[in-house]
Coordinates of C-alpha atoms in Angstrom, one line a residue:
Chain O
M1 CA -3.5 -12.2 -1.4
R2 CA -5.4 -9.1 -2.5
S3 CA -8.6 -9.6 -4.3
Q4 CA -7.2 -8.3 -7.6
E5 CA -4.3 -10.7 -7.4
K6 CA -6.8 -13.5 -6.6
E7 CA -8.8 -12.6 -9.7
V8 CA -5.7 -12.8 -11.9
A9 CA -4.6 -16.1 -10.3
H10 CA -8.0 -17.6 -10.9
S11 CA -8.1 -16.5 -14.5
V12 CA -5.0 -18.5 -15.4
V13 CA -6.3 -21.8 -14.0
G14 CA -8.9 -23.7 -16.0
Q15 CA -9.9 -27.2 -16.9
G16 CA -7.4 -27.3 -19.8
D17 CA -9.7 -29.8 -21.6
I18 CA -8.0 -29.7 -25.0
A19 CA -8.2 -33.0 -26.8
Y20 CA -4.9 -34.7 -27.7
A21 CA -6.1 -35.0 -31.3
D22 CA -6.1 -31.1 -31.5
R23 CA -2.5 -30.7 -30.4
S24 CA 0.3 -30.4 -32.8
D25 CA 3.0 -33.0 -33.2
A26 CA 5.5 -30.7 -31.6
V27 CA 3.4 -30.3 -28.4
L28 CA 2.6 -34.0 -28.3
A29 CA 6.4 -34.8 -28.6
R30 CA 7.2 -32.4 -25.7
R31 CA 4.5 -33.9 -23.5
A32 CA 5.6 -37.5 -24.4
G33 CA 9.1 -36.4 -23.4
L34 CA 7.7 -35.5 -20.0
G35 CA 6.2 -39.0 -19.6
D36 CA 2.7 -38.4 -20.9
R37 CA 1.7 -41.8 -22.4
Q38 CA -1.5 -40.4 -23.8
A39 CA 0.5 -37.9 -25.8
F40 CA 2.6 -40.7 -27.3
A41 CA -0.5 -42.8 -28.0
E42 CA -1.8 -39.9 -30.1
I43 CA 1.6 -39.7 -32.0
F44 CA 1.2 -43.5 -32.5
R45 CA -2.3 -43.1 -33.7
R46 CA -1.3 -40.5 -36.2
H47 CA 1.8 -42.0 -37.7
S48 CA 2.1 -45.8 -37.0
A49 CA -0.1 -47.0 -39.9
A50 CA 2.2 -45.0 -42.4
L51 CA 5.3 -46.3 -40.6
Y52 CA 4.0 -49.9 -40.9
R53 CA 3.1 -49.4 -44.6
Y54 CA 6.6 -48.3 -45.3
A55 CA 8.2 -51.0 -43.2
L56 CA 6.2 -53.8 -44.8
R57 CA 7.3 -52.8 -48.3
M58 CA 10.9 -52.5 -47.2
M59 CA 10.9 -55.8 -45.4
D60 CA 9.7 -57.6 -48.6
A61 CA 6.1 -58.0 -47.5
D62 CA 7.1 -59.9 -44.3
H63 CA 4.3 -58.8 -41.8
Q64 CA 6.1 -60.1 -38.7
A65 CA 9.4 -58.4 -39.7
A66 CA 7.5 -55.2 -40.4
E67 CA 5.7 -55.4 -37.0
D68 CA 9.0 -56.0 -35.3
V69 CA 10.7 -53.1 -37.1
V70 CA 7.9 -50.7 -36.2
Q71 CA 7.8 -51.8 -32.6
D72 CA 11.6 -51.5 -32.2
A73 CA 11.7 -48.1 -33.8
L74 CA 8.7 -46.7 -31.8
T75 CA 10.3 -48.1 -28.6
K76 CA 13.4 -46.1 -29.4
A77 CA 11.1 -43.1 -30.1
W78 CA 9.4 -43.4 -26.6
L79 CA 12.6 -43.8 -24.8
G80 CA 14.4 -41.0 -26.6
I81 CA 11.6 -38.5 -27.4
D82 CA 12.7 -36.3 -24.4
R83 CA 15.8 -35.6 -26.5
F84 CA 13.9 -34.8 -29.7
R85 CA 14.6 -31.0 -30.3
G86 CA 12.3 -30.4 -33.3
D87 CA 15.2 -29.8 -35.7
A88 CA 13.2 -32.0 -38.2
A89 CA 9.5 -32.6 -38.3
L90 CA 8.4 -35.3 -35.9
R91 CA 7.2 -37.5 -38.8
T92 CA 10.6 -37.3 -40.5
W93 CA 12.3 -38.3 -37.3
L94 CA 10.0 -41.3 -36.9
F95 CA 10.6 -42.4 -40.5
R96 CA 14.3 -42.2 -39.9
L97 CA 14.1 -44.4 -36.9
V98 CA 12.0 -47.0 -38.9
A99 CA 14.4 -46.8 -41.9
N100 CA 17.4 -47.5 -39.7
E101 CA 15.5 -50.4 -38.1
C102 CA 14.7 -51.8 -41.5
I103 CA 18.4 -51.8 -42.3
N104 CA 19.4 -53.3 -39.0
N105 CA 16.7 -56.1 -39.4
R106 CA 17.8 -57.0 -42.9
R107 CA 21.5 -57.2 -41.8
R108 CA 20.5 -59.5 -38.9
R109 CA 18.5 -61.7 -41.3
R110 CA 20.8 -61.7 -44.3
P111 CA 24.3 -60.5 -43.8
I112 CA 24.9 -58.8 -47.1
P113 CA 25.6 -55.2 -47.9
I114 CA 22.5 -53.0 -48.6
D115 CA 23.6 -52.2 -52.1
D116 CA 21.5 -51.4 -55.1
G117 CA 23.6 -53.6 -57.4
L118 CA 23.0 -56.8 -55.3
L119 CA 19.3 -56.7 -55.2
A120 CA 16.5 -57.9 -57.7
R121 CA 16.7 -56.5 -61.2
L122 CA 13.9 -55.1 -63.5
T123 CA 11.8 -57.7 -65.3
P124 CA 11.5 -57.5 -69.1
A125 CA 9.1 -54.9 -70.5
A126 CA 5.6 -56.1 -70.8
S127 CA 5.0 -55.0 -74.5
D128 CA 4.0 -58.5 -75.7
N129 CA 1.4 -59.0 -73.0
A130 CA -2.2 -58.1 -73.5
P131 CA -3.4 -55.3 -71.2
M132 CA -5.0 -56.6 -68.0
L133 CA -8.1 -55.1 -66.5
A134 CA -7.5 -54.6 -62.9
S135 CA -9.6 -54.5 -59.8
T136 CA -8.5 -52.2 -57.1
D137 CA -6.9 -55.0 -55.1
E138 CA -5.2 -56.5 -58.1
L139 CA -3.7 -53.1 -59.1
R140 CA -2.5 -52.5 -55.6
R141 CA -0.9 -56.0 -55.4
A142 CA 0.7 -55.5 -58.8
L143 CA 2.3 -52.3 -57.6
D144 CA 3.5 -54.1 -54.5
I145 CA 5.1 -56.8 -56.6
A146 CA 6.7 -54.2 -58.8
L147 CA 8.0 -52.4 -55.8
L148 CA 9.6 -55.6 -54.4
E149 CA 11.6 -55.8 -57.6
L150 CA 13.2 -52.3 -57.1
P151 CA 16.6 -52.0 -55.5
W152 CA 16.4 -51.0 -51.9
L153 CA 17.2 -47.3 -52.2
Q154 CA 15.0 -46.8 -55.1
R155 CA 12.1 -48.5 -53.3
A156 CA 12.7 -46.4 -50.2
S157 CA 12.9 -43.2 -52.1
W158 CA 9.8 -43.9 -54.1
L159 CA 7.7 -45.0 -51.1
L160 CA 8.7 -41.9 -49.1
R161 CA 8.0 -39.6 -51.9
E162 CA 4.9 -41.0 -53.7
I163 CA 3.1 -42.7 -50.8
E164 CA 4.2 -40.7 -47.7
G165 CA 4.6 -37.3 -49.5
L166 CA 7.9 -36.4 -47.9
S167 CA 10.0 -33.6 -49.5
Y168 CA 13.4 -34.4 -51.2
R169 CA 15.1 -32.8 -48.2
E170 CA 13.2 -35.0 -45.7
I171 CA 13.8 -38.2 -47.7
A172 CA 17.5 -37.4 -47.8
D173 CA 17.4 -36.9 -44.0
V174 CA 15.6 -40.2 -43.5
L175 CA 17.9 -42.2 -45.7
A176 CA 21.0 -40.4 -44.7
T177 CA 21.9 -39.3 -48.2
S178 CA 21.8 -36.2 -50.4
T179 CA 18.8 -34.7 -52.4
T180 CA 20.8 -35.3 -55.5
V181 CA 20.9 -39.1 -54.8
V182 CA 17.3 -39.0 -53.9
R183 CA 16.3 -37.4 -57.2
G184 CA 18.4 -40.0 -59.1
Q185 CA 16.8 -42.9 -57.3
L186 CA 13.3 -41.5 -57.9
H187 CA 13.9 -41.0 -61.5
R188 CA 15.0 -44.6 -62.0
A189 CA 12.2 -46.0 -59.8
R190 CA 9.6 -44.1 -61.7
A191 CA 10.9 -45.3 -65.0
T192 CA 11.1 -48.9 -63.8
L193 CA 7.6 -48.9 -62.4
K194 CA 6.1 -47.3 -65.5
V195 CA 7.4 -50.2 -67.6
R196 CA 6.5 -52.9 -65.1
M197 CA 2.9 -51.7 -64.8
A198 CA 2.4 -51.0 -68.5
T199 CA 0.2 -54.1 -68.8
W200 CA -2.4 -53.0 -66.3
R201 CA -5.3 -50.7 -67.0
Chain S
M1 CA -15.6 -29.1 -72.9
A2 CA -14.6 -28.9 -76.5
M3 CA -11.0 -27.7 -77.2
R4 CA -10.3 -24.5 -79.0
P5 CA -8.4 -24.8 -82.3
D6 CA -5.5 -22.8 -80.8
Q7 CA -5.2 -25.1 -77.8
P8 CA -2.4 -27.7 -78.0
A9 CA -3.5 -31.3 -77.9
R10 CA -3.4 -32.6 -74.3
R11 CA -0.7 -35.4 -74.1
Q12 CA -2.2 -38.6 -73.3
E13 CA -0.8 -40.4 -70.3
D14 CA 1.0 -43.6 -71.2
P15 CA -0.7 -46.8 -69.8
G16 CA 2.2 -47.5 -67.4
S17 CA 2.2 -44.1 -65.8
S18 CA -1.6 -44.2 -65.6
A19 CA -1.5 -47.6 -63.8
V20 CA 1.2 -46.4 -61.4
R21 CA -0.7 -43.2 -60.6
R22 CA -4.0 -45.1 -59.9
A23 CA -2.2 -47.9 -57.9
T24 CA -0.4 -45.2 -55.9
T25 CA -3.7 -43.6 -54.9
I26 CA -5.2 -47.0 -53.9
L27 CA -2.1 -47.9 -51.9
H28 CA -2.0 -44.5 -50.1
S29 CA -5.5 -44.9 -48.8
Y30 CA -5.4 -48.7 -48.0
D31 CA -5.6 -49.7 -44.3
D32 CA -3.6 -52.8 -43.8
P33 CA -5.9 -55.2 -41.8
R34 CA -2.9 -56.8 -40.2
W35 CA -1.8 -53.5 -38.7
V36 CA -5.3 -52.7 -37.5
E37 CA -5.2 -56.0 -35.7
V38 CA -1.8 -55.7 -34.0
A39 CA -1.5 -52.0 -33.4
D40 CA -2.9 -51.8 -29.9
G41 CA -0.6 -54.6 -28.7
V42 CA 2.5 -53.0 -30.3
L43 CA 1.5 -49.6 -28.5
G44 CA 1.2 -51.5 -25.2
R45 CA 4.6 -53.0 -25.5
V46 CA 6.2 -49.7 -26.7
V47 CA 5.0 -47.6 -23.8
S48 CA 5.7 -50.2 -21.2
A49 CA 9.5 -49.7 -21.9
R50 CA 11.1 -47.9 -18.9
R51 CA 13.2 -44.8 -19.4
R52 CA 16.4 -44.6 -17.5
S53 CA 16.0 -42.1 -14.6
H54 CA 17.9 -41.0 -11.6
P55 CA 16.6 -41.9 -8.1
V56 CA 15.6 -39.0 -5.8
L57 CA 15.7 -39.4 -2.0
A58 CA 12.3 -39.2 -0.3
Q59 CA 11.6 -39.3 3.4
T60 CA 8.6 -40.7 5.5
R61 CA 8.3 -40.8 9.3
R62 CA 9.4 -44.4 9.2
G63 CA 12.4 -44.0 7.0
S64 CA 13.7 -43.1 3.5
F65 CA 12.9 -44.4 0.1
R66 CA 13.6 -43.3 -3.5
V67 CA 11.4 -41.9 -6.2
S68 CA 12.4 -42.0 -9.9
E69 CA 13.1 -38.6 -11.4
A70 CA 10.9 -39.5 -14.4
V71 CA 8.0 -40.1 -12.0
L72 CA 8.5 -36.7 -10.4
R73 CA 8.6 -35.1 -13.9
Q74 CA 5.4 -36.7 -14.9
R75 CA 3.5 -35.8 -11.7
I76 CA 4.7 -32.2 -12.0
Q77 CA 3.5 -32.0 -15.6
E78 CA 0.1 -33.4 -14.6
A79 CA -0.1 -30.8 -11.8
L80 CA 0.7 -27.9 -14.1
D81 CA -1.5 -28.9 -17.0
P82 CA -4.6 -27.0 -15.8
V83 CA -2.7 -23.7 -15.9
Q84 CA -4.0 -22.0 -18.9
H85 CA -2.3 -19.8 -21.5
C86 CA 1.0 -21.6 -21.0
E87 CA 2.5 -25.0 -21.9
V88 CA 5.3 -26.7 -20.0
D89 CA 8.1 -27.5 -22.6
A90 CA 10.5 -29.2 -20.3
I91 CA 11.1 -29.9 -16.6
A92 CA 14.6 -29.9 -15.2
I93 CA 15.0 -31.5 -11.8
H94 CA 18.1 -30.4 -10.0
L95 CA 19.9 -33.0 -7.8
A96 CA 23.0 -33.1 -5.6
G97 CA 23.7 -36.8 -5.8
Q98 CA 20.2 -38.1 -4.9
T99 CA 19.1 -35.1 -3.0
F100 CA 16.4 -32.8 -4.4
I101 CA 17.7 -29.3 -4.8
G102 CA 15.2 -27.6 -7.1
V103 CA 13.2 -27.5 -10.3
T104 CA 13.3 -25.4 -13.3
L105 CA 10.1 -25.3 -15.4
I106 CA 10.7 -24.2 -19.0
V107 CA 7.5 -22.9 -20.4
T108 CA 5.9 -21.1 -23.4
V109 CA 3.3 -18.5 -22.5
Q110 CA 0.5 -17.1 -24.6
F111 CA 0.5 -13.3 -25.4
P112 CA -0.8 -11.1 -23.7
Y113 CA -1.5 -13.1 -20.6
P114 CA 0.2 -12.1 -17.3
I115 CA 3.5 -13.9 -17.2
I116 CA 4.1 -13.2 -13.5
A117 CA 0.7 -14.5 -12.4
I118 CA 1.2 -17.6 -14.5
A119 CA 4.8 -18.1 -13.2
D120 CA 3.5 -17.8 -9.6
E121 CA 0.8 -20.3 -10.2
L122 CA 3.2 -22.8 -11.7
R123 CA 5.7 -22.5 -8.9
G124 CA 2.9 -23.0 -6.3
R125 CA 1.5 -26.0 -8.0
A126 CA 4.9 -27.6 -8.5
R127 CA 5.7 -27.2 -4.9
A128 CA 2.3 -28.6 -3.8
C129 CA 2.9 -31.5 -6.0
L130 CA 6.4 -32.3 -4.9
A131 CA 6.3 -31.8 -1.2
P132 CA 4.0 -34.7 -0.4
L133 CA 5.9 -37.0 -2.9
L134 CA 9.3 -36.3 -1.3
G135 CA 8.1 -35.9 2.3
Q136 CA 10.3 -34.3 5.0
V137 CA 13.5 -34.2 3.1
T138 CA 16.4 -31.8 3.8
P139 CA 16.6 -29.3 2.3
E140 CA 12.8 -28.8 2.5
V141 CA 10.8 -28.5 -0.7
T142 CA 9.9 -24.8 -0.9
V143 CA 8.3 -22.6 -3.5
D144 CA 11.7 -20.8 -3.7
A145 CA 13.2 -24.0 -5.1
M146 CA 10.8 -23.8 -8.1
H147 CA 12.2 -21.7 -11.0
V148 CA 10.3 -20.7 -14.0
H149 CA 12.1 -20.0 -17.3
V150 CA 9.7 -18.4 -19.9
E151 CA 11.3 -19.6 -23.1
D152 CA 8.9 -18.3 -25.6
V153 CA 5.8 -16.2 -25.9
T154 CA 3.3 -17.0 -28.7
P155 CA 0.2 -15.4 -30.1
G156 CA -1.7 -18.7 -30.2
N157 CA -2.6 -21.3 -27.6
P158 CA 0.7 -23.0 -26.7
K159 CA -1.2 -26.1 -25.5
I160 CA -2.2 -26.8 -29.1
G161 CA 0.9 -25.5 -31.0

């Protein structure tokens, strides 16, 4: 090899020491697809807590069920990430897997249709109750209780929008529905939670 | 700050909306201690799941054995990682049955770095990685069996994205 070619060849080889934390989701997904477990571990580090947070509230605060859901969903992600083409954001794809596992898990445990009309209804307005001063933990728990009372699709839509910050389009993608339905579900969820939380300040 | 007479009175948030807004902020930043406790175990179980993969024939002096296509892909990716100004997006391993035929490396290269030099480096490293893994197979593992497809050219570092 001539010296000039050697120089060019050397210039393209380096240590390549870029931290996984500095790489984008898309790069990590491609690397994980090639078998890079560290890349998948970084994806896990970035997203798993949010996925668990969502699963826990969709599985009626059952920690073991939520853990099972997240593990099953992320196992599918690990096995199938080589086919992830980036049509949606990685985060949306992961939430879709978790949402589907939540449905599967609920159907295994309780074989009834996942239908808004069959789930818990709104509690009466709290206008007669004296306002309650809330600590941080009490306020969070009150919201969690109020969320449990929401029908499934309203709960899912609200969590994905208000806690996880997904767009209407992304939520529709995760829940396999339309943005029109998402907007309607959000509107009802917000109205219900506002009434349910009215006693807290 | 005092309001000007011409400014409309700010609508006061109702108690329910205020409570929901505050609780939402709290919930958004809350680290569930149960997840902190179990996360490492969950990750370990997840990545121990095996991907389905085709076997590829390899040859030693004492006989033949098989290597998983997934292992080859992973080893190639590790061998190519130090090559700067490019990122391997996909690795396609071409087989005739279980016999290795060739590899196509699908890459993104950073502008304005020399594509030809990068491609040559990638091909050489892929061959150097595969030949010892597969041994004295027929056909022999040569650099000509390593193909590079530059799928994209980006202004930024493709290793970061």
